[in-house]
Amino acid sequence: MTVWLGQLVISKATHNGGYWVQYWRKPSMSPASLEMGSAEDLRRYLRHCRLSESTPEQLIEQLRSTSRVSVSTIEFEEKIG
């Protein structure tokens, strides 16, 4: 099993009060981009991420006082065969 750190960058969206999420699973990949319409949508998304250093609630609390947060995720790849 191969293990590495992914990267999430969460920013406050400027036009609708929601959040913009960029996600890198491997350093060589282009980021995936998602837009979340509310803090509850973001919380549901983050519950399914393997966050390595904080909880969804901690990240949402940080976003109340700052416009952008970065966090690492733990990713793994199992060999099939």
Coordinates of C-alpha atoms in Angstrom, one line a residue:
M1 CA 0.0 0.0 0.0
T2 CA 1.4 3.4 -1.0
V3 CA 0.6 6.3 1.3
W4 CA 1.1 10.1 0.6
L5 CA -0.3 13.4 1.6
G6 CA -2.8 15.2 -0.5
Q7 CA -3.6 18.9 -0.2
L8 CA -6.8 20.9 0.3
V9 CA -7.0 24.6 -0.1
I10 CA -10.3 26.1 1.0
S11 CA -11.2 29.7 0.3
K12 CA -14.2 31.9 0.9
A13 CA -16.1 32.5 -2.3
T14 CA -16.5 36.2 -3.0
H15 CA -19.8 36.1 -4.9
N16 CA -22.2 33.9 -2.9
G17 CA -20.9 33.5 0.7
G18 CA -20.0 29.9 -0.1
Y19 CA -16.6 28.2 -0.3
W20 CA -14.1 27.3 -3.1
V21 CA -12.2 24.0 -2.6
Q22 CA -9.1 23.0 -4.5
Y23 CA -7.8 19.5 -4.0
W24 CA -4.5 17.9 -5.1
R25 CA -4.3 14.2 -4.6
K26 CA -0.8 13.8 -5.9
P27 CA 1.8 16.5 -6.5
S28 CA 1.9 15.8 -10.2
M29 CA -1.9 16.2 -10.7
S30 CA -3.8 19.3 -11.6
P31 CA -6.1 20.3 -8.8
A32 CA -9.8 19.4 -8.8
S33 CA -12.0 22.4 -8.0
L34 CA -15.3 22.3 -6.2
E35 CA -17.7 25.1 -5.1
M36 CA -19.7 24.6 -1.9
G37 CA -22.7 26.8 -1.4
S38 CA -22.7 26.8 2.4
A39 CA -20.8 25.9 5.5
E40 CA -23.0 22.8 5.9
D41 CA -22.1 21.7 2.4
L42 CA -18.5 22.1 3.2
R43 CA -18.8 20.3 6.5
R44 CA -20.5 17.3 4.7
Y45 CA -17.7 17.2 2.1
L46 CA -14.9 17.4 4.7
R47 CA -16.4 14.6 6.8
H48 CA -15.4 12.3 3.8
C49 CA -11.9 13.6 3.5
R50 CA -9.1 11.9 5.5
L51 CA -7.9 15.1 7.2
S52 CA -4.5 14.6 8.8
E53 CA -4.4 17.5 11.3
S54 CA -7.8 18.9 12.1
T55 CA -11.5 18.3 12.0
P56 CA -14.2 19.8 9.7
E57 CA -15.5 21.9 12.5
Q58 CA -12.0 23.3 13.2
L59 CA -11.5 24.3 9.6
I60 CA -14.9 26.0 9.3
E61 CA -14.1 27.9 12.5
Q62 CA -10.8 29.0 11.0
L63 CA -12.5 30.3 7.9
R64 CA -14.6 32.6 10.0
S65 CA -11.5 34.7 10.8
T66 CA -9.4 34.1 7.6
S67 CA -10.2 33.9 3.9
R68 CA -8.1 30.8 3.1
V69 CA -7.0 27.6 4.9
S70 CA -4.7 24.8 3.7
V71 CA -4.7 21.3 5.1
S72 CA -3.2 18.0 4.3
T73 CA -5.1 14.8 3.7
I74 CA -3.9 11.2 4.0
E75 CA -4.2 9.3 0.8
F76 CA -3.4 5.7 0.1
E77 CA -3.4 3.4 -2.9
E78 CA -3.8 -0.4 -2.6
K79 CA -2.3 -2.6 -5.2
I80 CA -4.9 -4.8 -6.9
G81 CA -4.0 -8.1 -8.2

